[in-house]
Amino acid sequence: MNRTHRFSLPGKLRSELRIVFIALAADLVVAALKFLAARESGSASMSSEGVHSLIDASTEIILLYGLLVSAKRATPEHQLGFGREVFFWNFVVAVLIFALGSGIALLDGIQQMMSPRPIENVELNYIVLSLSGVAEVVALWLALGGANAKKGTQSLFRSLRRRRDPTALTILFGGAAAVLGLIATAVGLSLSVASGDPRYDGATSVAIALILALTAFKLAAESKSLLIGVPADESVVTAILSDVRARASVTTINGMVSVHLAPDQLLVSLSIWFDDSLSKKGIEAEIEGIEEDLYKTYPQIVALFIKPQTPARYAALHGDAPSIATLWRPLRDVARTKAARLEQAGTD
């Protein structure tokens, strides 16, 4: 039995949109300042930083689109909804950062190293770098303030991964890359001025390209994992299994499969062996009770499938093959043990 909900989440969506809007506003202001400084000084690294901020702003517009379309309701053609739009557009953002941000910064750096241009108006560059640094740090702090409050004792990165929140993770990585880029630019400008060799400025632009490339690869890997399908966090799985196991009618939970359709959307499938004394109608009533309880307790569950199944049948079907998302291995082992005991009892 199963039930599929309509799953627009206005409260969560507003929070995510706020994060992206703050980052977008900061990047547009910072990009304008950096391009102004690059034009006045001729600095390749400052120009690369301007491109970096402009690419960040472009990616945030893409993230906004992804968040909005992911909230669309399910249709007959897309019966589980559009939640994975968030994962897909985060992957597009990673590709964009690598192809444009890193590529342009690399070309600027190589050009400056091969045909050095003297750096002028150094004071303006430092002023812009200082203002940009303040803007980036404040924007990152404001954007991820809510996420930081929810992380508990975990690190912010671990918390965002556990919640399967690629948008906030992209903002976090993008902000960290921006701060590293500003530090690299300041170092490169200082070396260029101190030595009188503008090639240091070009080398800094190449370093910025490397920072962007590493950021893009990390974000792409995270988005790829989410697109392929990742299970619910272990704490959520444990809680669901504990609640189901607490019911007197449930003899064994053979296994559980879960997969994220979006950061706050879960598909869950359970294989359960009920008490032998229950009739067919009794089992149906128990399944309905489990469904109602789980939907109420875990609103992130948007599709729930419960299959009455003996441990022997479950073990025969699954064997040692890995499941699509999450096989609760301890429970599978219990199911196999019970199946073996039943078979042994039958032979005796």
mmCIF file of C-alpha atoms in Angstrom:
data_model
loop_
_atom_site.group_PDB
_atom_site.id
_atom_site.type_symbol
_atom_site.label_atom_id
_atom_site.label_comp_id
_atom_site.label_asym_id
_atom_site.label_seq_id
_atom_site.Cartn_x
_atom_site.Cartn_y
_atom_site.Cartn_z
ATOM 1 C CA MET A 1 0.000 0.000 0.000
ATOM 2 C CA ASN A 2 1.194 3.503 -0.662
ATOM 3 C CA ARG A 3 0.202 7.091 -0.616
ATOM 4 C CA THR A 4 1.767 10.006 -2.495
ATOM 5 C CA HIS A 5 1.344 13.522 -1.146
ATOM 6 C CA ARG A 6 1.421 16.895 -2.764
ATOM 7 C CA PHE A 7 4.598 18.257 -1.386
ATOM 8 C CA SER A 8 5.179 21.969 -1.852
ATOM 9 C CA LEU A 9 7.006 23.215 1.237
ATOM 10 C CA PRO A 10 6.527 26.996 1.428
ATOM 11 C CA GLY A 11 8.279 27.474 4.755
ATOM 12 C CA LYS A 12 11.397 25.541 3.725
ATOM 13 C CA LEU A 13 11.328 27.129 0.281
ATOM 14 C CA ARG A 14 11.247 30.642 1.728
ATOM 15 C CA SER A 15 14.266 29.850 3.877
ATOM 16 C CA GLU A 16 16.258 28.512 0.908
ATOM 17 C CA LEU A 17 15.244 31.462 -1.293
ATOM 18 C CA ARG A 18 16.426 33.840 1.420
ATOM 19 C CA ILE A 19 19.845 32.175 1.468
ATOM 20 C CA VAL A 20 20.235 32.503 -2.296
ATOM 21 C CA PHE A 21 18.910 36.087 -2.482
ATOM 22 C CA ILE A 22 21.392 37.279 0.143
ATOM 23 C CA ALA A 23 24.299 35.633 -1.674
ATOM 24 C CA LEU A 24 23.098 37.002 -5.036
ATOM 25 C CA ALA A 25 22.860 40.593 -3.800
ATOM 26 C CA ALA A 26 26.329 40.427 -2.244
ATOM 27 C CA ASP A 27 27.928 38.918 -5.369
ATOM 28 C CA LEU A 28 26.431 41.543 -7.698
ATOM 29 C CA VAL A 29 27.763 44.392 -5.555
ATOM 30 C CA VAL A 30 31.171 42.761 -5.137
ATOM 31 C CA ALA A 31 31.452 41.958 -8.870
ATOM 32 C CA ALA A 32 30.830 45.623 -9.765
ATOM 33 C CA LEU A 33 33.520 46.776 -7.328
ATOM 34 C CA LYS A 34 36.061 44.249 -8.589
ATOM 35 C CA PHE A 35 35.537 45.069 -12.256
ATOM 36 C CA LEU A 36 35.924 48.774 -11.438
ATOM 37 C CA ALA A 37 39.199 48.105 -9.648
ATOM 38 C CA ALA A 38 40.417 45.817 -12.467
ATOM 39 C CA ARG A 39 39.724 48.485 -15.088
ATOM 40 C CA GLU A 40 41.524 51.187 -13.116
ATOM 41 C CA SER A 41 44.519 49.047 -12.140
ATOM 42 C CA GLY A 42 44.946 46.545 -14.980
ATOM 43 C CA SER A 43 45.159 43.664 -12.488
ATOM 44 C CA ALA A 44 44.464 40.230 -14.011
ATOM 45 C CA SER A 45 43.765 38.665 -10.628
ATOM 46 C CA MET A 46 41.243 41.390 -9.808
ATOM 47 C CA SER A 47 39.593 40.840 -13.193
ATOM 48 C CA SER A 48 39.455 37.111 -12.428
ATOM 49 C CA GLU A 49 37.891 37.889 -9.084
ATOM 50 C CA GLY A 50 35.279 40.030 -10.867
ATOM 51 C CA VAL A 51 34.488 37.137 -13.189
ATOM 52 C CA HIS A 52 34.381 34.844 -10.154
ATOM 53 C CA SER A 53 31.744 37.024 -8.452
ATOM 54 C CA LEU A 54 29.777 37.428 -11.665
ATOM 55 C CA ILE A 55 29.732 33.655 -12.194
ATOM 56 C CA ASP A 56 28.638 33.223 -8.574
ATOM 57 C CA ALA A 57 25.755 35.632 -9.194
ATOM 58 C CA SER A 58 24.780 33.741 -12.363
ATOM 59 C CA THR A 59 24.829 30.421 -10.546
ATOM 60 C CA GLU A 60 22.637 31.835 -7.794
ATOM 61 C CA ILE A 61 20.046 32.846 -10.379
ATOM 62 C CA ILE A 62 20.117 29.243 -11.622
ATOM 63 C CA LEU A 63 19.697 28.011 -8.038
ATOM 64 C CA LEU A 64 16.671 30.279 -7.620
ATOM 65 C CA TYR A 65 15.119 28.748 -10.708
ATOM 66 C CA GLY A 66 15.866 25.245 -9.458
ATOM 67 C CA LEU A 67 14.255 25.942 -6.085
ATOM 68 C CA LEU A 68 11.120 27.367 -7.682
ATOM 69 C CA VAL A 69 10.566 24.543 -10.179
ATOM 70 C CA SER A 70 11.300 21.893 -7.545
ATOM 71 C CA ALA A 71 8.201 23.042 -5.649
ATOM 72 C CA LYS A 72 5.862 22.150 -8.522
ATOM 73 C CA ARG A 73 3.243 19.554 -7.673
ATOM 74 C CA ALA A 74 3.315 16.031 -9.009
ATOM 75 C CA THR A 75 1.792 15.319 -12.422
ATOM 76 C CA PRO A 76 0.756 12.093 -14.183
ATOM 77 C CA GLU A 77 4.055 12.254 -16.110
ATOM 78 C CA HIS A 78 6.114 12.951 -12.959
ATOM 79 C CA GLN A 79 4.250 11.119 -10.241
ATOM 80 C CA LEU A 80 6.914 11.689 -7.582
ATOM 81 C CA GLY A 81 7.110 15.389 -8.327
ATOM 82 C CA PHE A 82 9.980 17.649 -9.314
ATOM 83 C CA GLY A 83 12.074 17.641 -6.144
ATOM 84 C CA ARG A 84 15.217 16.446 -7.903
ATOM 85 C CA GLU A 85 15.232 19.638 -9.974
ATOM 86 C CA VAL A 86 17.191 21.066 -7.026
ATOM 87 C CA PHE A 87 19.873 18.398 -7.392
ATOM 88 C CA PHE A 88 20.056 18.783 -11.175
ATOM 89 C CA TRP A 89 20.441 22.565 -11.183
ATOM 90 C CA ASN A 90 23.071 22.384 -8.458
ATOM 91 C CA PHE A 91 24.995 20.053 -10.777
ATOM 92 C CA VAL A 92 24.605 22.594 -13.610
ATOM 93 C CA VAL A 93 25.970 25.274 -11.277
ATOM 94 C CA ALA A 94 29.046 23.152 -10.568
ATOM 95 C CA VAL A 95 29.687 22.696 -14.293
ATOM 96 C CA LEU A 96 29.229 26.424 -14.876
ATOM 97 C CA ILE A 97 31.713 27.325 -12.140
ATOM 98 C CA PHE A 98 34.282 24.973 -13.642
ATOM 99 C CA ALA A 99 33.764 25.827 -17.319
ATOM 100 C CA LEU A 100 33.402 29.601 -17.065
ATOM 101 C CA GLY A 101 34.779 30.695 -13.713
ATOM 102 C CA SER A 102 37.840 28.501 -13.671
ATOM 103 C CA GLY A 103 38.418 28.688 -17.418
ATOM 104 C CA ILE A 104 38.320 32.473 -17.670
ATOM 105 C CA ALA A 105 40.517 32.916 -14.590
ATOM 106 C CA LEU A 106 43.063 30.490 -16.049
ATOM 107 C CA LEU A 107 43.183 32.326 -19.380
ATOM 108 C CA ASP A 108 43.563 35.718 -17.657
ATOM 109 C CA GLY A 109 46.391 34.377 -15.525
ATOM 110 C CA ILE A 110 48.265 32.831 -18.446
ATOM 111 C CA GLN A 111 47.922 36.025 -20.470
ATOM 112 C CA GLN A 112 49.246 38.144 -17.616
ATOM 113 C CA MET A 113 52.190 35.800 -17.108
ATOM 114 C CA MET A 114 53.094 35.723 -20.815
ATOM 115 C CA SER A 115 52.469 39.423 -21.488
ATOM 116 C CA PRO A 116 52.792 41.171 -18.123
ATOM 117 C CA ARG A 117 50.917 44.450 -17.680
ATOM 118 C CA PRO A 118 51.957 46.822 -14.893
ATOM 119 C CA ILE A 119 49.537 47.194 -12.007
ATOM 120 C CA GLU A 120 48.295 50.709 -11.228
ATOM 121 C CA ASN A 121 46.105 52.218 -8.510
ATOM 122 C CA VAL A 122 47.154 49.570 -6.031
ATOM 123 C CA GLU A 123 45.400 51.406 -3.199
ATOM 124 C CA LEU A 124 42.069 51.063 -4.995
ATOM 125 C CA ASN A 125 42.601 47.319 -5.297
ATOM 126 C CA TYR A 126 43.209 46.971 -1.589
ATOM 127 C CA ILE A 127 40.141 49.064 -0.757
ATOM 128 C CA VAL A 128 37.977 46.909 -3.031
ATOM 129 C CA LEU A 129 39.443 43.708 -1.626
ATOM 130 C CA SER A 130 38.698 44.864 1.918
ATOM 131 C CA LEU A 131 35.125 45.867 1.068
ATOM 132 C CA SER A 132 34.599 42.629 -0.855
ATOM 133 C CA GLY A 133 35.931 40.569 2.021
ATOM 134 C CA VAL A 134 33.555 42.220 4.475
ATOM 135 C CA ALA A 135 30.609 41.777 2.061
ATOM 136 C CA GLU A 136 31.403 38.101 1.409
ATOM 137 C CA VAL A 137 31.823 37.207 5.074
ATOM 138 C CA VAL A 138 28.686 39.073 6.174
ATOM 139 C CA ALA A 139 26.616 37.572 3.333
ATOM 140 C CA LEU A 140 27.867 34.070 4.144
ATOM 141 C CA TRP A 141 27.142 34.549 7.835
ATOM 142 C CA LEU A 142 23.618 35.852 7.192
ATOM 143 C CA ALA A 143 22.803 33.279 4.509
ATOM 144 C CA LEU A 144 23.881 30.285 6.553
ATOM 145 C CA GLY A 145 22.830 31.550 9.970
ATOM 146 C CA GLY A 146 19.753 29.352 9.978
ATOM 147 C CA ALA A 147 21.670 26.328 8.811
ATOM 148 C CA ASN A 148 24.286 26.869 11.511
ATOM 149 C CA ALA A 149 21.565 27.021 14.161
ATOM 150 C CA LYS A 150 20.230 23.612 13.079
ATOM 151 C CA LYS A 151 23.520 21.770 12.979
ATOM 152 C CA GLY A 152 23.627 20.886 16.684
ATOM 153 C CA THR A 153 26.954 19.374 17.694
ATOM 154 C CA GLN A 154 27.858 18.411 14.118
ATOM 155 C CA SER A 155 30.060 20.429 11.801
ATOM 156 C CA LEU A 156 28.172 22.693 9.393
ATOM 157 C CA PHE A 157 29.391 20.681 6.397
ATOM 158 C CA ARG A 158 28.309 17.385 7.964
ATOM 159 C CA SER A 159 24.955 18.866 8.932
ATOM 160 C CA LEU A 160 24.236 20.088 5.389
ATOM 161 C CA ARG A 161 25.259 16.721 3.930
ATOM 162 C CA ARG A 162 23.068 14.881 6.422
ATOM 163 C CA ARG A 163 20.100 17.070 5.481
ATOM 164 C CA ARG A 164 20.810 16.539 1.761
ATOM 165 C CA ASP A 165 20.733 20.326 1.221
ATOM 166 C CA PRO A 166 22.789 21.005 -1.928
ATOM 167 C CA THR A 167 21.699 24.644 -2.241
ATOM 168 C CA ALA A 168 23.046 25.684 1.148
ATOM 169 C CA LEU A 169 26.118 23.524 0.508
ATOM 170 C CA THR A 170 26.719 25.334 -2.786
ATOM 171 C CA ILE A 171 26.424 28.711 -1.047
ATOM 172 C CA LEU A 172 28.823 27.541 1.665
ATOM 173 C CA PHE A 173 31.432 26.266 -0.803
ATOM 174 C CA GLY A 174 30.979 29.288 -3.060
ATOM 175 C CA GLY A 175 31.438 31.681 -0.143
ATOM 176 C CA ALA A 176 34.513 29.826 1.098
ATOM 177 C CA ALA A 177 36.000 29.872 -2.420
ATOM 178 C CA ALA A 178 35.286 33.597 -2.672
ATOM 179 C CA VAL A 179 37.105 34.328 0.594
ATOM 180 C CA LEU A 180 40.074 32.165 -0.459
ATOM 181 C CA GLY A 181 40.136 33.967 -3.808
ATOM 182 C CA LEU A 182 40.250 37.356 -2.080
ATOM 183 C CA ILE A 183 43.111 36.233 0.137
ATOM 184 C CA ALA A 184 45.020 34.888 -2.878
ATOM 185 C CA THR A 185 44.442 38.137 -4.769
ATOM 186 C CA ALA A 186 45.743 40.225 -1.865
ATOM 187 C CA VAL A 187 48.860 38.059 -1.623
ATOM 188 C CA GLY A 188 49.445 38.205 -5.387
ATOM 189 C CA LEU A 189 49.040 41.967 -5.538
ATOM 190 C CA SER A 190 51.415 42.423 -2.596
ATOM 191 C CA LEU A 191 54.066 40.233 -4.233
ATOM 192 C CA SER A 192 53.662 42.039 -7.551
ATOM 193 C CA VAL A 193 54.047 45.449 -5.925
ATOM 194 C CA ALA A 194 56.941 44.422 -3.693
ATOM 195 C CA SER A 195 58.888 42.736 -6.493
ATOM 196 C CA GLY A 196 57.801 44.956 -9.371
ATOM 197 C CA ASP A 197 56.937 41.781 -11.315
ATOM 198 C CA PRO A 198 53.255 41.644 -12.439
ATOM 199 C CA ARG A 199 53.639 37.959 -13.260
ATOM 200 C CA TYR A 200 52.846 37.225 -9.618
ATOM 201 C CA ASP A 201 49.471 38.752 -10.340
ATOM 202 C CA GLY A 202 49.021 36.307 -13.225
ATOM 203 C CA ALA A 203 50.062 33.387 -11.050
ATOM 204 C CA THR A 204 47.432 34.447 -8.532
ATOM 205 C CA SER A 205 44.791 34.323 -11.258
ATOM 206 C CA VAL A 206 45.870 30.757 -12.036
ATOM 207 C CA ALA A 207 45.573 29.929 -8.322
ATOM 208 C CA ILE A 208 42.028 31.335 -8.333
ATOM 209 C CA ALA A 209 41.242 29.100 -11.306
ATOM 210 C CA LEU A 210 42.467 26.098 -9.306
ATOM 211 C CA ILE A 211 40.333 27.083 -6.298
ATOM 212 C CA LEU A 212 37.263 27.343 -8.521
ATOM 213 C CA ALA A 213 38.006 24.038 -10.229
ATOM 214 C CA LEU A 214 38.332 22.191 -6.915
ATOM 215 C CA THR A 215 35.121 23.806 -5.667
ATOM 216 C CA ALA A 216 33.291 22.812 -8.846
ATOM 217 C CA PHE A 217 34.486 19.199 -8.664
ATOM 218 C CA LYS A 218 33.399 18.887 -5.034
ATOM 219 C CA LEU A 219 29.955 20.359 -5.740
ATOM 220 C CA ALA A 220 29.548 18.200 -8.846
ATOM 221 C CA ALA A 221 30.378 15.068 -6.841
ATOM 222 C CA GLU A 222 27.805 15.958 -4.176
ATOM 223 C CA SER A 223 25.116 16.710 -6.769
ATOM 224 C CA LYS A 224 25.886 13.522 -8.701
ATOM 225 C CA SER A 225 25.441 11.462 -5.559
ATOM 226 C CA LEU A 226 22.071 13.086 -4.871
ATOM 227 C CA LEU A 227 20.914 12.633 -8.461
ATOM 228 C CA ILE A 228 21.774 8.935 -8.424
ATOM 229 C CA GLY A 229 19.862 8.543 -5.172
ATOM 230 C CA VAL A 230 20.965 8.728 -1.540
ATOM 231 C CA PRO A 231 19.189 7.214 1.468
ATOM 232 C CA ALA A 232 17.771 9.013 4.470
ATOM 233 C CA ASP A 233 20.240 9.880 7.177
ATOM 234 C CA GLU A 234 21.005 7.025 9.570
ATOM 235 C CA SER A 235 19.299 8.821 12.474
ATOM 236 C CA VAL A 236 16.070 9.143 10.466
ATOM 237 C CA VAL A 237 16.215 5.491 9.397
ATOM 238 C CA THR A 238 16.786 4.383 12.985
ATOM 239 C CA ALA A 239 13.852 6.470 14.225
ATOM 240 C CA ILE A 240 11.465 5.124 11.564
ATOM 241 C CA LEU A 241 12.457 1.529 12.257
ATOM 242 C CA SER A 242 12.139 2.044 15.998
ATOM 243 C CA ASP A 243 8.624 3.463 15.646
ATOM 244 C CA VAL A 244 7.478 0.630 13.383
ATOM 245 C CA ARG A 245 9.096 -2.076 15.502
ATOM 246 C CA ALA A 246 7.290 -0.731 18.602
ATOM 247 C CA ARG A 247 3.943 -1.893 17.229
ATOM 248 C CA ALA A 248 2.768 -5.142 18.823
ATOM 249 C CA SER A 249 1.614 -6.565 15.492
ATOM 250 C CA VAL A 250 5.082 -6.289 13.903
ATOM 251 C CA THR A 251 7.148 -9.432 14.369
ATOM 252 C CA THR A 252 10.123 -8.535 12.147
ATOM 253 C CA ILE A 253 11.197 -5.677 9.921
ATOM 254 C CA ASN A 254 13.036 -7.495 7.148
ATOM 255 C CA GLY A 255 14.483 -4.415 5.473
ATOM 256 C CA MET A 256 14.021 -0.795 4.531
ATOM 257 C CA VAL A 257 14.830 1.146 1.403
ATOM 258 C CA SER A 258 14.807 4.954 1.410
ATOM 259 C CA VAL A 259 15.816 7.561 -1.130
ATOM 260 C CA HIS A 260 15.770 11.359 -1.145
ATOM 261 C CA LEU A 261 13.634 12.909 -3.880
ATOM 262 C CA ALA A 262 14.598 16.379 -2.577
ATOM 263 C CA PRO A 263 16.221 17.672 0.625
ATOM 264 C CA ASP A 264 12.892 17.393 2.474
ATOM 265 C CA GLN A 265 11.215 14.677 0.414
ATOM 266 C CA LEU A 266 11.667 10.978 1.133
ATOM 267 C CA LEU A 267 10.481 7.805 -0.541
ATOM 268 C CA VAL A 268 10.406 4.916 1.940
ATOM 269 C CA SER A 269 9.748 1.215 1.365
ATOM 270 C CA LEU A 270 9.418 -1.298 4.201
ATOM 271 C CA SER A 271 9.315 -5.110 4.199
ATOM 272 C CA ILE A 272 7.501 -6.276 7.343
ATOM 273 C CA TRP A 273 6.537 -9.649 8.767
ATOM 274 C CA PHE A 274 3.366 -9.338 10.852
ATOM 275 C CA ASP A 275 2.043 -11.598 13.601
ATOM 276 C CA ASP A 276 0.749 -14.881 12.171
ATOM 277 C CA SER A 277 -2.509 -14.525 14.092
ATOM 278 C CA LEU A 278 -3.575 -11.491 12.041
ATOM 279 C CA SER A 279 -6.130 -11.968 9.289
ATOM 280 C CA LYS A 280 -5.843 -10.306 5.884
ATOM 281 C CA LYS A 281 -8.092 -7.471 7.054
ATOM 282 C CA GLY A 282 -6.090 -7.217 10.255
ATOM 283 C CA ILE A 283 -2.839 -6.817 8.302
ATOM 284 C CA GLU A 284 -4.441 -4.168 6.093
ATOM 285 C CA ALA A 285 -5.588 -2.265 9.179
ATOM 286 C CA GLU A 286 -2.089 -2.442 10.675
ATOM 287 C CA ILE A 287 -0.528 -1.168 7.459
ATOM 288 C CA GLU A 288 -2.953 1.750 7.405
ATOM 289 C CA GLY A 289 -2.056 2.533 11.011
ATOM 290 C CA ILE A 290 1.666 2.460 10.258
ATOM 291 C CA GLU A 291 1.147 4.721 7.250
ATOM 292 C CA GLU A 292 -0.822 7.281 9.212
ATOM 293 C CA ASP A 293 1.703 7.319 12.047
ATOM 294 C CA LEU A 294 4.722 7.671 9.762
ATOM 295 C CA TYR A 295 3.168 10.363 7.578
ATOM 296 C CA LYS A 296 2.277 12.332 10.714
ATOM 297 C CA THR A 297 5.621 11.891 12.481
ATOM 298 C CA TYR A 298 7.840 12.296 9.402
ATOM 299 C CA PRO A 299 6.323 14.917 7.067
ATOM 300 C CA GLN A 300 9.326 14.535 4.763
ATOM 301 C CA ILE A 301 7.943 11.141 3.685
ATOM 302 C CA VAL A 302 6.025 11.834 0.475
ATOM 303 C CA ALA A 303 5.726 8.242 -0.774
ATOM 304 C CA LEU A 304 5.484 5.204 1.482
ATOM 305 C CA PHE A 305 5.326 1.538 0.432
ATOM 306 C CA ILE A 306 4.740 -1.257 2.952
ATOM 307 C CA LYS A 307 4.965 -4.900 1.906
ATOM 308 C CA PRO A 308 3.925 -7.805 4.154
ATOM 309 C CA GLN A 309 6.644 -10.404 3.635
ATOM 310 C CA THR A 310 8.072 -13.375 5.489
ATOM 311 C CA PRO A 311 11.777 -13.329 6.387
ATOM 312 C CA ALA A 312 12.320 -16.437 4.273
ATOM 313 C CA ARG A 313 10.853 -14.801 1.170
ATOM 314 C CA TYR A 314 12.784 -11.587 1.783
ATOM 315 C CA ALA A 315 16.063 -13.453 2.185
ATOM 316 C CA ALA A 316 15.375 -15.525 -0.942
ATOM 317 C CA LEU A 317 14.723 -12.403 -3.029
ATOM 318 C CA HIS A 318 17.608 -10.277 -1.823
ATOM 319 C CA GLY A 319 20.381 -12.706 -0.986
ATOM 320 C CA ASP A 320 23.718 -10.895 -0.937
ATOM 321 C CA ALA A 321 22.814 -8.395 -3.672
ATOM 322 C CA PRO A 322 23.008 -4.725 -2.605
ATOM 323 C CA SER A 323 19.785 -2.732 -2.597
ATOM 324 C CA ILE A 324 19.100 0.384 -4.642
ATOM 325 C CA ALA A 325 19.379 2.787 -1.756
ATOM 326 C CA THR A 326 19.563 1.504 1.816
ATOM 327 C CA LEU A 327 19.369 -2.071 3.055
ATOM 328 C CA TRP A 328 19.134 -2.177 6.795
ATOM 329 C CA ARG A 329 21.770 -4.869 7.116
ATOM 330 C CA PRO A 330 21.250 -5.771 10.785
ATOM 331 C CA LEU A 331 17.565 -6.370 10.171
ATOM 332 C CA ARG A 332 18.316 -8.395 7.058
ATOM 333 C CA ASP A 333 20.608 -10.598 9.114
ATOM 334 C CA VAL A 334 17.849 -11.087 11.679
ATOM 335 C CA ALA A 335 15.431 -12.026 8.881
ATOM 336 C CA ARG A 336 17.880 -14.597 7.527
ATOM 337 C CA THR A 337 18.416 -16.093 10.967
ATOM 338 C CA LYS A 338 14.687 -16.489 11.505
ATOM 339 C CA ALA A 339 14.254 -17.945 8.023
ATOM 340 C CA ALA A 340 16.992 -20.498 8.740
ATOM 341 C CA ARG A 341 15.349 -21.462 12.023
ATOM 342 C CA LEU A 342 12.000 -21.896 10.282
ATOM 343 C CA GLU A 343 13.564 -24.103 7.637
ATOM 344 C CA GLN A 344 15.343 -26.133 10.299
ATOM 345 C CA ALA A 345 12.098 -26.550 12.236
ATOM 346 C CA GLY A 346 10.388 -27.740 9.062
ATOM 347 C CA THR A 347 12.997 -30.402 8.399
ATOM 348 C CA ASP A 348 12.827 -31.588 11.991
#
